Amino acid sequence: CLTASFIADGLLGSAVTLASISAYVFVALVLVVLYEESGLIAHLTRGVEKLLNWIGLTPRGAVCLLMGISCNVPAIAGAKVLWGQANRTLTALLIPYMPCAARLAIFASVATAALVNAPYLIPLMVLLPYLISFAAAVTASGLYRKILKIEPKFVSYTPLAPIMPPRPKIYAAKLLLEFKSFLQKSGPALLLFLILLWPLKSFGFQGFVEDISQSFLAELGRAFEPVFTPLGLPWEVSSSLLAGWVFKETVLGMLVATGGMAMMPRLGIASVTSFLVFVSFYSACVATLLQLYITVSAKATFTSIALNLSAAYAASTAVYFLVSFVC
């Protein structure tokens, strides 16, 4: 049973996860390099260029942020092709504020479970984390520029070049170079982290366990429960956040396994909403953090982790008290 679990969940599961992330990265790079080589980005963003510059983004950086709504990893990988180190750094640091597709699944599932008696509020509960995340990204842009002393440089207004199809050989070479760089630099470390997650989910103080609520991962969730008590969140819910730090797709599975999902209707709208706001940008997953480290620097990566956690906790606390007051 132990060997079968290690092969199925530890090795094969990790390999499948890495393959799915790599597919996201490849598709994203296909689009980024296409936009880059064809000149399409300038045409798409010319109308909002001044607003983007005020936030600290170039048109190409804005495209990377939009890609982050699908998956943060390929979006940061795409930021590597941006012109200027300051532009690359700031864009990469803002991407973790974009809720990815995995977090959208969490928003929809948790909101549906919590609002069984008020389904008309589900769209609002799903939309709210996005609005707060975008506002947090704008605020974080100014903080990063002051803390890290970086200032993006923008090209002055120039006439729009005609849209041209990319040259196949140059396009393919650039695409393969970027994808190969991702596999070589991020692939091995990401696979290692995914494999290391298996013993945390499969072992507890009693040895090998089939019930994840008895695992070391659940025990870590219990240890962090006091941090989330002010938000009305028990360990069954908070433990899923630790699993999500490694990979956001594990949050829903952890909530179901620990009974946290079944508790959602009893937690109240304020607690559930604050949980979703916290999930929306509390921390990028390990895959994103690895790619962030490769793209920027260790200092910038740790600054990102600290600022994301602080901002997410502050925002979720404010939302909790505001919703409690209104409701």
Coordinates of C-alpha atoms in Angstrom, one line a residue:
C1 CA 0.0 0.0 0.0
L2 CA 2.9 2.4 0.9
T3 CA 4.8 1.5 -2.3
A4 CA 1.7 1.8 -4.4
S5 CA 0.9 5.2 -2.9
F6 CA 4.4 6.5 -3.5
I7 CA 4.4 5.4 -7.2
A8 CA 0.8 6.6 -7.9
D9 CA 0.7 9.8 -5.9
G10 CA 4.4 10.6 -5.3
L11 CA 6.0 9.8 -8.7
L12 CA 3.3 9.5 -11.3
G13 CA 1.2 12.3 -9.8
S14 CA 4.1 14.6 -9.6
A15 CA 5.1 13.9 -13.2
V16 CA 1.6 14.5 -14.5
T17 CA 1.4 17.7 -12.6
L18 CA 4.7 18.9 -14.0
A19 CA 3.5 17.9 -17.5
S20 CA 0.3 19.9 -17.1
I21 CA 2.3 23.0 -15.9
S22 CA 4.7 22.6 -18.8
A23 CA 1.8 22.5 -21.2
Y24 CA 0.5 25.8 -19.7
V25 CA 3.9 27.3 -20.1
F26 CA 4.3 26.2 -23.7
V27 CA 0.9 27.6 -24.8
A28 CA 1.6 30.9 -23.0
L29 CA 5.0 31.2 -24.6
V30 CA 3.5 30.5 -28.0
L31 CA 1.2 33.6 -27.5
V32 CA 3.8 35.8 -26.0
V33 CA 6.4 35.2 -28.7
L34 CA 3.7 35.6 -31.3
Y35 CA 2.6 38.9 -29.9
E36 CA 6.2 40.0 -29.6
E37 CA 7.3 39.1 -33.2
S38 CA 4.1 40.3 -34.9
G39 CA 3.9 43.7 -33.4
L40 CA 0.3 43.0 -32.2
I41 CA 0.9 44.1 -28.6
A42 CA 1.3 47.8 -29.5
H43 CA -2.0 47.8 -31.4
L44 CA -3.9 46.1 -28.6
T45 CA -2.7 48.4 -25.8
R46 CA -2.2 51.8 -27.4
G47 CA -5.5 53.1 -26.0
V48 CA -4.5 52.4 -22.4
E49 CA -0.8 53.0 -22.6
K50 CA -0.8 56.0 -20.3
L51 CA -2.7 54.1 -17.6
L52 CA -0.4 51.2 -17.9
N53 CA 2.7 53.4 -17.5
W54 CA 1.2 55.0 -14.4
I55 CA 0.8 51.6 -12.9
G56 CA 4.4 50.7 -13.9
L57 CA 3.6 48.4 -16.8
T58 CA 4.6 48.3 -20.4
P59 CA 2.0 47.0 -23.0
R60 CA 3.9 43.7 -23.1
G61 CA 3.9 43.6 -19.3
A62 CA 0.1 44.0 -19.3
V63 CA -0.3 41.0 -21.6
C64 CA 1.8 38.9 -19.2
L65 CA -0.5 40.0 -16.3
L66 CA -3.6 39.0 -18.3
M67 CA -1.9 35.6 -19.0
G68 CA -1.5 35.2 -15.3
I69 CA -5.2 34.9 -14.9
S70 CA -4.8 31.5 -16.6
C71 CA -1.6 30.4 -14.8
N72 CA 1.1 32.5 -13.1
V73 CA 4.0 30.3 -14.1
P74 CA 4.0 30.8 -17.8
A75 CA 3.1 34.5 -17.3
I76 CA 6.3 35.0 -15.4
A77 CA 8.2 32.9 -17.9
G78 CA 6.8 35.2 -20.6
A79 CA 8.0 38.3 -18.6
K80 CA 11.6 37.2 -19.3
V81 CA 11.3 38.5 -22.9
L82 CA 10.4 42.0 -21.8
W83 CA 12.8 44.9 -22.5
G84 CA 14.7 46.2 -19.5
Q85 CA 15.5 44.6 -16.1
A86 CA 13.2 47.0 -14.2
N87 CA 10.3 46.2 -16.5
R88 CA 10.9 42.5 -16.2
T89 CA 11.2 42.6 -12.4
L90 CA 8.1 44.7 -11.7
T91 CA 5.9 42.8 -14.1
A92 CA 7.0 39.5 -12.7
L93 CA 6.4 40.7 -9.1
L94 CA 2.8 41.8 -9.9
I95 CA 1.8 38.6 -11.7
P96 CA 1.2 36.6 -8.4
Y97 CA -1.6 39.1 -7.6
M98 CA -3.5 37.7 -10.6
P99 CA -5.8 34.9 -9.4
C100 CA -5.1 31.9 -11.7
A101 CA -7.6 29.4 -13.1
A102 CA -7.0 27.1 -10.1
R103 CA -8.0 29.8 -7.7
L104 CA -11.1 30.5 -9.8
A105 CA -12.1 26.9 -9.3
I106 CA -11.7 27.5 -5.5
F107 CA -13.8 30.6 -5.6
A108 CA -16.6 29.0 -7.5
S109 CA -16.6 25.8 -5.4
V110 CA -16.4 27.4 -2.0
A111 CA -19.0 30.1 -2.9
T112 CA -21.4 27.5 -4.2
A113 CA -21.0 25.4 -1.0
A114 CA -21.3 28.3 1.3
L115 CA -24.2 30.1 -0.3
V116 CA -26.6 27.2 -0.8
N117 CA -29.4 29.3 0.7
A118 CA -28.4 32.5 -1.2
P119 CA -27.3 31.5 -4.7
Y120 CA -27.9 35.0 -6.0
L121 CA -24.8 36.1 -4.1
I122 CA -22.4 33.6 -5.6
P123 CA -21.3 35.8 -8.6
L124 CA -20.6 38.6 -6.2
M125 CA -18.5 36.4 -3.9
V126 CA -16.5 35.1 -6.9
L127 CA -16.0 38.6 -8.4
L128 CA -14.9 40.3 -5.1
P129 CA -11.5 38.5 -4.8
Y130 CA -10.6 39.6 -8.3
L131 CA -11.4 43.2 -7.7
I132 CA -9.4 43.3 -4.5
S133 CA -6.5 41.4 -6.1
F134 CA -6.3 44.0 -8.9
A135 CA -6.5 46.9 -6.5
A136 CA -3.7 45.2 -4.4
A137 CA -1.6 44.8 -7.5
V138 CA -1.8 48.6 -8.3
T139 CA -0.8 49.4 -4.7
A140 CA 2.0 46.8 -4.6
S141 CA 3.5 48.3 -7.8
G142 CA 4.2 51.5 -5.9
L143 CA 5.5 49.7 -2.9
Y144 CA 7.9 47.5 -4.9
R145 CA 9.3 50.5 -6.7
K146 CA 10.1 52.1 -3.4
I147 CA 11.3 49.0 -1.5
L148 CA 13.5 47.6 -4.3
K149 CA 14.3 51.0 -5.8
I150 CA 13.3 50.0 -9.3
E151 CA 11.8 52.3 -11.9
P152 CA 10.5 50.9 -15.2
K153 CA 11.5 52.8 -18.3
F154 CA 8.9 53.4 -21.1
V155 CA 9.5 54.0 -24.7
S156 CA 8.1 57.3 -25.9
Y157 CA 5.1 57.4 -28.2
T158 CA 6.0 56.1 -31.6
P159 CA 3.9 55.5 -34.7
L160 CA 2.3 52.0 -34.8
A161 CA 4.2 49.6 -37.0
P162 CA 2.1 47.4 -39.3
I163 CA 1.2 43.9 -38.0
M164 CA 3.5 41.4 -39.7
P165 CA 3.4 37.6 -39.6
P166 CA 6.5 36.3 -37.7
R167 CA 9.2 34.6 -39.6
P168 CA 8.7 30.8 -38.9
K169 CA 12.4 30.0 -38.3
I170 CA 13.0 32.9 -35.9
Y171 CA 9.7 32.4 -34.2
A172 CA 10.3 28.6 -33.6
A173 CA 13.9 29.2 -32.5
K174 CA 12.8 31.8 -29.9
L175 CA 9.9 29.7 -28.7
L176 CA 12.0 26.6 -28.2
L177 CA 14.8 28.5 -26.5
E178 CA 12.4 30.0 -23.9
F179 CA 10.6 26.7 -23.3
K180 CA 13.9 24.8 -23.0
S181 CA 15.1 27.4 -20.5
F182 CA 12.0 26.8 -18.3
L183 CA 12.4 23.0 -18.4
Q184 CA 16.1 23.2 -17.5
K185 CA 15.8 25.8 -14.7
S186 CA 12.4 25.1 -13.2
G187 CA 11.5 21.5 -14.1
P188 CA 13.8 19.6 -11.8
A189 CA 13.2 21.7 -8.7
L190 CA 9.5 21.8 -9.3
L191 CA 9.4 18.0 -9.6
L192 CA 11.4 17.6 -6.4
F193 CA 8.9 19.8 -4.5
L194 CA 5.9 17.9 -5.8
I195 CA 7.5 14.6 -4.7
L196 CA 8.4 16.0 -1.2
L197 CA 4.7 17.0 -0.7
W198 CA 3.7 13.3 -0.8
P199 CA 5.2 12.3 2.6
L200 CA 3.5 15.4 4.2
K201 CA 0.1 14.1 3.0
S202 CA 0.8 10.4 3.5
F203 CA 2.4 10.3 6.9
G204 CA 1.5 11.4 10.4
F205 CA 2.6 10.7 14.0
Q206 CA 1.0 7.3 13.6
G207 CA 3.1 6.4 10.5
F208 CA 1.5 5.9 7.1
V209 CA -2.1 7.2 7.0
E210 CA -4.8 7.0 4.4
D211 CA -6.9 9.8 6.0
I212 CA -5.2 13.1 5.2
S213 CA -6.8 14.7 8.2
Q214 CA -4.3 12.7 10.3
S215 CA -1.2 13.7 8.2
F216 CA 1.6 16.0 9.1
L217 CA 0.1 18.5 6.6
A218 CA -3.1 18.6 8.7
E219 CA -1.0 19.0 11.9
L220 CA 0.7 22.0 10.4
G221 CA -2.7 23.4 9.7
R222 CA -3.7 23.0 13.3
A223 CA -0.5 24.8 14.4
F224 CA -1.5 27.8 12.2
E225 CA -5.1 27.8 13.4
P226 CA -4.6 30.7 15.9
V227 CA -3.5 33.0 13.0
F228 CA -6.9 32.5 11.3
T229 CA -9.1 32.4 14.4
P230 CA -9.8 36.2 14.1
L231 CA -11.3 35.5 10.7
G232 CA -13.5 32.6 12.0
L233 CA -11.6 30.0 10.1
P234 CA -10.9 26.6 11.8
W235 CA -7.9 24.4 11.1
E236 CA -9.9 22.3 8.6
V237 CA -9.9 25.3 6.4
S238 CA -6.5 26.9 7.2
S239 CA -4.7 23.6 6.5
S240 CA -5.7 23.8 2.9
L241 CA -3.8 27.1 2.6
L242 CA -0.5 25.2 3.4
A243 CA -1.3 22.7 0.7
G244 CA -2.1 25.5 -1.7
W245 CA 1.3 27.1 -1.1
V246 CA 2.8 24.1 -2.9
F247 CA 0.1 23.8 -5.6
K248 CA -3.2 25.6 -5.7
E249 CA -5.0 22.7 -7.2
T250 CA -4.6 20.8 -3.9
V251 CA -6.7 23.3 -1.9
L252 CA -10.1 21.9 -2.9
G253 CA -8.9 18.3 -2.3
M254 CA -7.6 19.3 1.1
L255 CA -10.9 21.1 2.0
V256 CA -12.9 18.0 1.1
A257 CA -10.6 15.6 2.9
T258 CA -10.5 17.5 6.2
G259 CA -14.2 18.3 6.1
G260 CA -13.6 22.0 5.6
M261 CA -15.8 22.2 2.5
A262 CA -18.7 20.7 4.5
M263 CA -18.3 23.4 7.1
M264 CA -18.6 26.3 4.7
P265 CA -22.3 26.9 5.1
R266 CA -21.9 27.2 8.9
L267 CA -18.9 29.6 8.8
G268 CA -20.9 32.6 7.7
I269 CA -20.5 34.9 4.8
A270 CA -17.9 37.1 6.4
S271 CA -15.5 34.2 7.1
V272 CA -16.0 32.6 3.7
T273 CA -15.4 35.8 1.9
S274 CA -12.3 36.6 3.9
F275 CA -11.0 33.1 3.1
L276 CA -11.5 33.7 -0.6
V277 CA -9.8 37.1 -0.5
F278 CA -6.8 35.6 1.3
V279 CA -6.6 32.7 -1.2
S280 CA -6.7 35.1 -4.1
F281 CA -3.1 36.4 -3.6
Y282 CA -1.7 35.2 -0.2
S283 CA 1.2 33.5 -1.9
A284 CA 2.2 32.1 -5.3
C285 CA 2.6 28.4 -5.5
V286 CA 6.1 26.8 -5.4
A287 CA 6.2 26.6 -9.2
T288 CA 5.6 30.3 -9.5
L289 CA 8.1 31.2 -6.8
L290 CA 10.8 29.1 -8.5
Q291 CA 10.1 30.9 -11.8
L292 CA 10.0 34.2 -10.0
Y293 CA 13.4 33.5 -8.4
I294 CA 14.9 32.7 -11.8
T295 CA 13.4 35.8 -13.5
V296 CA 14.2 38.4 -10.8
S297 CA 16.4 37.8 -7.7
A298 CA 16.3 36.2 -4.2
K299 CA 15.7 39.5 -2.5
A300 CA 12.9 40.4 -4.8
T301 CA 11.3 37.0 -4.4
F302 CA 11.4 37.1 -0.6
T303 CA 10.0 40.6 -0.7
S304 CA 7.2 39.3 -2.9
I305 CA 6.4 36.6 -0.4
A306 CA 6.4 38.9 2.6
L307 CA 4.3 41.6 0.8
N308 CA 1.8 39.1 -0.6
L309 CA 1.2 37.5 2.8
S310 CA 0.9 40.9 4.6
A311 CA -1.4 42.4 2.0
A312 CA -3.6 39.3 1.8
Y313 CA -4.0 39.1 5.5
A314 CA -4.7 42.8 5.9
A315 CA -7.3 42.7 3.0
S316 CA -9.0 39.6 4.3
T317 CA -9.2 41.0 7.8
A318 CA -10.7 44.3 6.5
V319 CA -13.2 42.3 4.4
Y320 CA -14.2 40.1 7.3
F321 CA -15.0 43.1 9.6
L322 CA -16.7 45.0 6.7
V323 CA -18.9 42.1 5.7
S324 CA -19.7 41.3 9.4
F325 CA -20.8 44.9 9.8
V326 CA -23.0 44.9 6.7
C327 CA -24.5 41.5 7.3

